[in-house]
């Protein structure tokens, strides 16, 4: 299950996005949030994993 929360970040000449994904732990069943900063083109692939 993925929560699509993407913020646009700009650092110098690079354009980056911050993606936050909600991941369910198979052991406890609790949800945790995993954050990653990447190029905007890679966000959809990251959320599908």
GROMACS .gro file of C-alpha atoms in nm:
model
   49
    1UNK     CA    1   0.000   0.000   0.000
    2UNK     CA    2   0.146   0.335  -0.099
    3UNK     CA    3   0.054   0.681   0.016
    4UNK     CA    4   0.136   0.916  -0.267
    5UNK     CA    5   0.273   1.231  -0.111
    6UNK     CA    6   0.519   1.407  -0.336
    7UNK     CA    7   0.677   1.746  -0.271
    8UNK     CA    8   0.881   1.928  -0.532
    9UNK     CA    9   1.227   2.033  -0.418
   10UNK     CA   10   1.470   2.255  -0.602
   11UNK     CA   11   1.841   2.262  -0.525
   12UNK     CA   12   2.048   2.471  -0.761
   13UNK     CA   13   1.988   2.348  -1.114
   14UNK     CA   14   1.852   2.004  -1.017
   15UNK     CA   15   1.481   1.940  -0.968
   16UNK     CA   16   1.407   1.671  -0.709
   17UNK     CA   17   1.096   1.517  -0.556
   18UNK     CA   18   1.041   1.370  -0.212
   19UNK     CA   19   0.823   1.057  -0.213
   20UNK     CA   20   0.671   0.914   0.104
   21UNK     CA   21   0.554   0.552   0.094
   22UNK     CA   22   0.350   0.373   0.361
   23UNK     CA   23   0.479   0.016   0.410
   24UNK     CA   24   0.308  -0.254   0.616
   25UNK     CA   25   0.538  -0.470   0.827
   26UNK     CA   26   0.477  -0.842   0.764
   27UNK     CA   27   0.588  -0.929   1.117
   28UNK     CA   28   0.379  -0.689   1.328
   29UNK     CA   29   0.122  -0.557   1.081
   30UNK     CA   30   0.207  -0.197   1.173
   31UNK     CA   31   0.258   0.069   0.907
   32UNK     CA   32   0.578   0.269   0.873
   33UNK     CA   33   0.664   0.557   0.643
   34UNK     CA   34   0.964   0.538   0.409
   35UNK     CA   35   1.092   0.863   0.256
   36UNK     CA   36   1.315   0.904  -0.048
   37UNK     CA   37   1.439   1.199  -0.253
   38UNK     CA   38   1.473   1.133  -0.626
   39UNK     CA   39   1.416   1.269  -0.975
   40UNK     CA   40   1.047   1.329  -1.059
   41UNK     CA   41   1.057   1.069  -1.339
   42UNK     CA   42   1.140   0.791  -1.091
   43UNK     CA   43   0.860   0.856  -0.841
   44UNK     CA   44   0.594   0.632  -0.998
   45UNK     CA   45   0.836   0.339  -1.027
   46UNK     CA   46   0.938   0.384  -0.661
   47UNK     CA   47   0.576   0.383  -0.541
   48UNK     CA   48   0.490   0.071  -0.742
   49UNK     CA   49   0.767  -0.136  -0.575
   0.00000   0.00000   0.00000
